[in-house]
Amino acid sequence: MKASAPGKIVLWGEYAVLDGAPAAVLAVDRYAEVSLMTRAQGWQFRSRGFQTPGVDTPLPHFCQAPAAQVVEAILQAHGFAEYPQPFQITSDTADFYDPTAKAKLGIGSSAAVCTATYRLLAELLKWTPSLQEAVQIHRAFQGGKGSGLDVAASWLGGTLRFSSVQSQVTATPFTWPSDLHWSVIWTGTSSSTPQHLQSFSEWIAKNDIEPLDALAALSADLFDDLTLEKLAAYQAQLQRLDDAAGVGNPLVPYTSGHQRCSTSVTVSANTPFGGSKLGT
């Protein structure tokens, strides 16, 4: 069996979504491809793209390689103490990796792999899969952090209005204005989402969250009045939130690369890229 799931970019709402605000997320045409085949004995895990160690074991518990950890998180969510019939899983995230820079592009590879793998295991083990459970599993895989907007993009595709309140997620289609153009630009440098989320958690526990509340209000307002002026105001507030976190421990990695990209030429695009799907 095969399954695929797309990556994502966050248009606006990063960090604000963790304050209960809606965020806009867009699925992109870069796909994680995962295949599963049952075996007579032993489990095998392989990956390509952002390379991880492979696993080949006859035992019904998996060693701590990322290629196996996603599967382990999914099965443990369903209460497996011992795992079912042995299988081989191969994941391909080459679309999410820049071989020249030897870095992840930062468009949601782990969420895409988790979504596609979850689809396959649900098919194999006769579960009824759901977006809510997929989000919970990916959170567990990331140590309990993350809003789930990347999983929603992988699950549903298209452009979405996403929110998460008390761990309950809502994702609905959002129509991008035909006269507003966008482009995706790779700065050439990766950042660590878990690291930034940890910085965010530490900051929010100690500080006045007024900059975050202001960002959340602007994020919600953009869904009602999506203009370049409102987007510029949101970007400026995101910069203020980053500054408020303190120099040397930023929430958002505003680098010289980001500043260069803010003056780049944009192109028109409004393609509703598809979400995750099963193959044969």
Coordinates of C-alpha atoms in Angstrom, one line a residue:
M1 CA 0.0 0.0 0.0
K2 CA 1.1 3.6 -0.6
A3 CA 0.0 7.0 0.8
S4 CA 1.1 10.5 0.2
A5 CA 0.6 13.8 2.0
P6 CA 1.7 17.4 1.1
G7 CA 3.8 19.9 3.0
K8 CA 2.7 23.3 4.1
I9 CA 3.5 27.0 4.6
V10 CA 2.0 29.2 7.2
L11 CA 0.6 32.3 5.6
W12 CA -0.1 34.0 8.9
G13 CA -1.0 33.0 12.4
E14 CA 2.3 31.5 13.6
Y15 CA 2.5 31.6 17.4
A16 CA -0.9 33.5 17.4
V17 CA -2.5 30.1 16.7
L18 CA -1.1 28.9 20.1
D19 CA -3.1 31.7 21.7
G20 CA -6.3 30.4 20.2
A21 CA -6.3 32.7 17.2
P22 CA -7.1 31.4 13.7
A23 CA -4.2 30.9 11.3
A24 CA -4.0 30.6 7.5
V25 CA -2.1 27.6 6.2
L26 CA -1.5 26.5 2.7
A27 CA -0.7 23.0 1.4
V28 CA 2.1 23.0 -1.2
D29 CA 3.0 20.6 -4.0
R30 CA 5.8 18.9 -2.2
Y31 CA 4.7 15.4 -1.0
A32 CA 5.9 12.8 1.5
E33 CA 5.5 9.4 0.0
V34 CA 5.1 6.4 2.3
S35 CA 4.7 2.7 1.3
L36 CA 3.8 -0.3 3.5
M37 CA 4.2 -4.0 2.8
T38 CA 3.5 -6.9 5.2
R39 CA 6.3 -9.4 5.8
A40 CA 6.6 -12.9 7.1
Q41 CA 8.9 -11.9 9.9
G42 CA 10.8 -8.9 11.3
W43 CA 10.0 -5.2 10.9
Q44 CA 12.0 -2.9 8.6
F45 CA 12.0 0.9 8.3
R46 CA 13.8 2.9 5.6
S47 CA 13.7 6.6 4.7
R48 CA 15.2 8.9 2.1
G49 CA 15.3 12.7 1.8
F50 CA 16.3 14.0 5.2
Q51 CA 18.2 10.8 6.0
T52 CA 17.7 8.9 9.2
P53 CA 19.2 5.6 10.3
G54 CA 17.3 2.6 9.0
V55 CA 15.9 -0.1 11.3
D56 CA 15.6 -3.8 10.6
T57 CA 14.6 -5.9 13.7
P58 CA 12.9 -9.2 14.4
L59 CA 11.7 -7.9 17.7
P60 CA 8.2 -6.5 18.3
H61 CA 9.7 -3.2 19.7
F62 CA 11.5 -0.7 17.6
C63 CA 14.8 1.1 18.3
Q64 CA 15.0 4.8 18.7
A65 CA 15.4 5.8 15.0
P66 CA 13.2 8.6 13.6
A67 CA 12.1 6.3 10.8
A68 CA 10.5 4.0 13.4
Q69 CA 9.4 6.5 16.0
V70 CA 6.5 7.8 13.9
V71 CA 5.1 4.3 13.6
E72 CA 5.7 3.7 17.3
A73 CA 3.8 6.9 18.2
I74 CA 0.8 5.9 16.0
L75 CA 0.6 2.3 17.4
Q76 CA 1.0 3.4 21.0
A77 CA -1.9 5.8 20.5
H78 CA -4.1 2.8 19.9
G79 CA -2.8 1.0 23.0
F80 CA -0.6 -1.6 21.3
A81 CA 1.6 -3.4 23.9
E82 CA 2.8 -5.8 21.2
Y83 CA 2.8 -4.9 17.6
P84 CA 0.8 -6.6 14.8
Q85 CA 2.0 -8.6 11.8
P86 CA 5.5 -7.6 10.8
F87 CA 5.7 -5.0 8.0
Q88 CA 8.1 -2.9 6.0
I89 CA 7.6 0.9 5.8
T90 CA 9.6 3.1 3.5
S91 CA 9.2 6.9 3.7
D92 CA 10.4 9.4 1.1
T93 CA 10.7 13.1 2.0
A94 CA 13.2 14.1 -0.6
D95 CA 10.7 16.9 -1.7
F96 CA 11.3 18.5 1.8
Y97 CA 15.1 18.6 1.7
D98 CA 17.6 20.8 0.0
P99 CA 20.5 18.6 -1.0
T100 CA 22.8 21.5 -1.8
A101 CA 22.4 23.2 1.6
K102 CA 21.9 19.8 3.3
A103 CA 19.0 21.2 5.2
K104 CA 15.2 20.8 5.7
L105 CA 13.1 23.3 3.8
G106 CA 10.8 23.8 6.9
I107 CA 7.5 22.9 5.2
G108 CA 6.3 20.2 7.5
S109 CA 8.0 17.0 6.6
S110 CA 7.3 15.3 10.0
A111 CA 3.6 16.2 9.8
A112 CA 3.4 14.9 6.2
V113 CA 5.1 11.6 7.0
C114 CA 3.0 11.2 10.2
T115 CA -0.2 11.8 8.2
A116 CA 0.6 9.4 5.4
T117 CA 1.9 6.7 7.8
Y118 CA -1.2 7.0 9.9
R119 CA -3.4 6.6 6.9
L120 CA -1.6 3.4 5.9
L121 CA -1.7 1.9 9.4
A122 CA -5.4 2.7 9.7
E123 CA -6.0 0.9 6.5
L124 CA -3.9 -2.1 7.5
L125 CA -5.5 -2.4 11.0
K126 CA -9.0 -1.4 10.1
W127 CA -9.2 1.8 12.1
T128 CA -11.4 4.8 11.2
P129 CA -8.8 7.6 10.8
S130 CA -9.6 11.2 11.8
L131 CA -7.8 14.6 11.6
Q132 CA -8.3 15.1 15.4
E133 CA -6.4 11.8 16.2
A134 CA -3.7 12.5 13.6
V135 CA -3.1 15.9 15.3
Q136 CA -2.9 14.2 18.7
I137 CA -0.5 11.6 17.5
H138 CA 1.8 14.2 15.9
R139 CA 1.8 16.2 19.1
A140 CA 2.8 13.2 21.1
F141 CA 5.6 12.5 18.5
Q142 CA 6.8 16.1 19.1
G143 CA 6.7 15.9 22.9
G144 CA 3.3 17.4 23.3
K145 CA 4.0 20.7 21.4
G146 CA 2.5 22.2 18.3
S147 CA -0.9 23.5 17.2
G148 CA -1.6 20.8 14.5
L149 CA -2.0 23.2 11.6
D150 CA 0.7 21.4 9.6
V151 CA -1.1 18.1 10.0
A152 CA -4.4 19.8 8.9
A153 CA -2.7 21.0 5.7
S154 CA -1.3 17.5 5.1
W155 CA -4.7 15.9 5.8
L156 CA -7.0 18.2 3.9
G157 CA -4.9 20.1 1.4
G158 CA -5.8 23.5 -0.1
T159 CA -5.8 26.8 1.8
L160 CA -7.3 26.5 5.3
R161 CA -8.5 28.6 8.2
F162 CA -7.2 26.6 11.2
S163 CA -7.7 27.0 14.9
S164 CA -7.1 24.9 18.0
V165 CA -9.0 25.7 21.2
Q166 CA -8.5 23.4 24.2
S167 CA -6.8 20.8 21.9
Q168 CA -9.9 20.7 19.6
V169 CA -8.9 21.5 16.1
T170 CA -11.1 23.2 13.4
A171 CA -10.0 23.4 9.8
T172 CA -12.2 24.9 7.0
P173 CA -11.4 25.9 3.4
F174 CA -10.4 29.5 2.9
T175 CA -10.5 31.2 -0.5
W176 CA -7.4 33.2 -1.4
P177 CA -8.2 36.4 -3.2
S178 CA -7.5 36.1 -6.9
D179 CA -5.9 39.6 -7.1
L180 CA -3.5 39.0 -4.2
H181 CA -0.2 37.2 -5.2
W182 CA 2.2 35.2 -3.2
S183 CA 5.5 33.3 -3.6
V184 CA 7.5 30.9 -1.5
I185 CA 11.2 31.8 -1.1
W186 CA 13.8 29.5 0.5
T187 CA 16.3 31.5 2.5
G188 CA 18.8 28.6 2.5
T189 CA 18.8 28.2 6.3
S190 CA 16.8 25.8 8.4
S191 CA 15.3 26.5 11.8
S192 CA 14.1 24.0 14.5
T193 CA 10.4 24.2 15.2
P194 CA 10.7 22.2 18.5
Q195 CA 13.4 24.6 19.6
H196 CA 11.3 27.7 18.8
L197 CA 8.2 26.2 20.5
Q198 CA 10.3 25.6 23.6
S199 CA 11.5 29.2 23.5
F200 CA 7.9 30.3 23.1
S201 CA 6.7 28.2 26.1
E202 CA 9.5 29.6 28.3
W203 CA 8.7 33.2 27.3
I204 CA 5.0 33.0 27.7
A205 CA 5.3 31.5 31.2
K206 CA 7.4 34.5 32.4
N207 CA 6.3 37.6 30.5
D208 CA 3.5 40.0 29.7
I209 CA 1.7 38.4 26.7
E210 CA 0.3 41.6 25.3
P211 CA 2.4 41.4 22.1
L212 CA 1.0 37.9 21.5
D213 CA -2.6 39.1 22.2
A214 CA -2.1 41.9 19.6
L215 CA -0.7 39.4 17.1
A216 CA -3.7 37.1 17.7
A217 CA -6.2 40.0 17.0
L218 CA -4.4 40.9 13.8
S219 CA -4.4 37.3 12.7
A220 CA -8.2 37.0 13.2
D221 CA -8.7 40.4 11.4
L222 CA -6.9 39.2 8.3
F223 CA -9.7 36.7 7.5
D224 CA -12.2 39.5 7.3
D225 CA -10.0 42.1 5.6
L226 CA -7.1 40.5 3.7
T227 CA -5.1 43.4 2.3
L228 CA -1.4 44.1 1.9
E229 CA -1.7 46.9 4.5
K230 CA -3.1 44.4 7.1
L231 CA -0.5 41.8 6.2
A232 CA 2.2 44.5 6.7
A233 CA 0.7 45.3 10.1
Y234 CA 0.7 41.6 11.0
Q235 CA 4.4 41.2 9.9
A236 CA 5.4 44.3 12.0
Q237 CA 3.7 42.9 15.1
L238 CA 5.4 39.5 14.6
Q239 CA 8.7 41.3 14.6
R240 CA 7.7 43.1 17.8
L241 CA 6.8 39.8 19.4
D242 CA 10.2 38.5 18.4
D243 CA 11.9 41.5 19.9
A244 CA 9.9 41.1 23.1
A245 CA 11.2 37.6 23.5
G246 CA 14.7 39.0 24.1
V247 CA 17.8 39.2 22.0
G248 CA 19.6 35.9 21.9
N249 CA 16.5 33.8 22.5
P250 CA 14.1 34.8 19.7
L251 CA 10.8 33.2 19.1
V252 CA 10.9 33.8 15.4
P253 CA 14.2 33.6 13.5
Y254 CA 14.2 37.0 11.7
T255 CA 17.5 36.8 9.8
S256 CA 19.0 38.9 7.1
G257 CA 17.7 36.3 4.7
H258 CA 14.1 37.1 5.8
Q259 CA 14.7 40.8 5.4
R260 CA 16.1 40.2 1.8
C261 CA 13.1 38.1 0.9
S262 CA 10.6 40.8 2.0
T263 CA 11.6 42.8 -1.1
S264 CA 11.4 39.9 -3.6
V265 CA 9.2 39.9 -6.7
T266 CA 6.0 37.8 -6.2
V267 CA 4.1 35.6 -8.6
S268 CA 0.4 34.8 -9.0
A269 CA -0.7 31.4 -7.7
N270 CA -3.9 30.0 -6.3
T271 CA -3.8 26.2 -6.7
P272 CA -5.8 24.1 -4.2
F273 CA -3.2 21.4 -3.7
G274 CA -4.6 18.1 -2.5
G275 CA -4.4 16.6 0.9
S276 CA -3.3 13.1 1.9
K277 CA -4.5 10.1 -0.1
L278 CA -4.1 6.4 -0.1
G279 CA -2.8 4.4 -3.1
T280 CA -2.5 0.7 -4.0

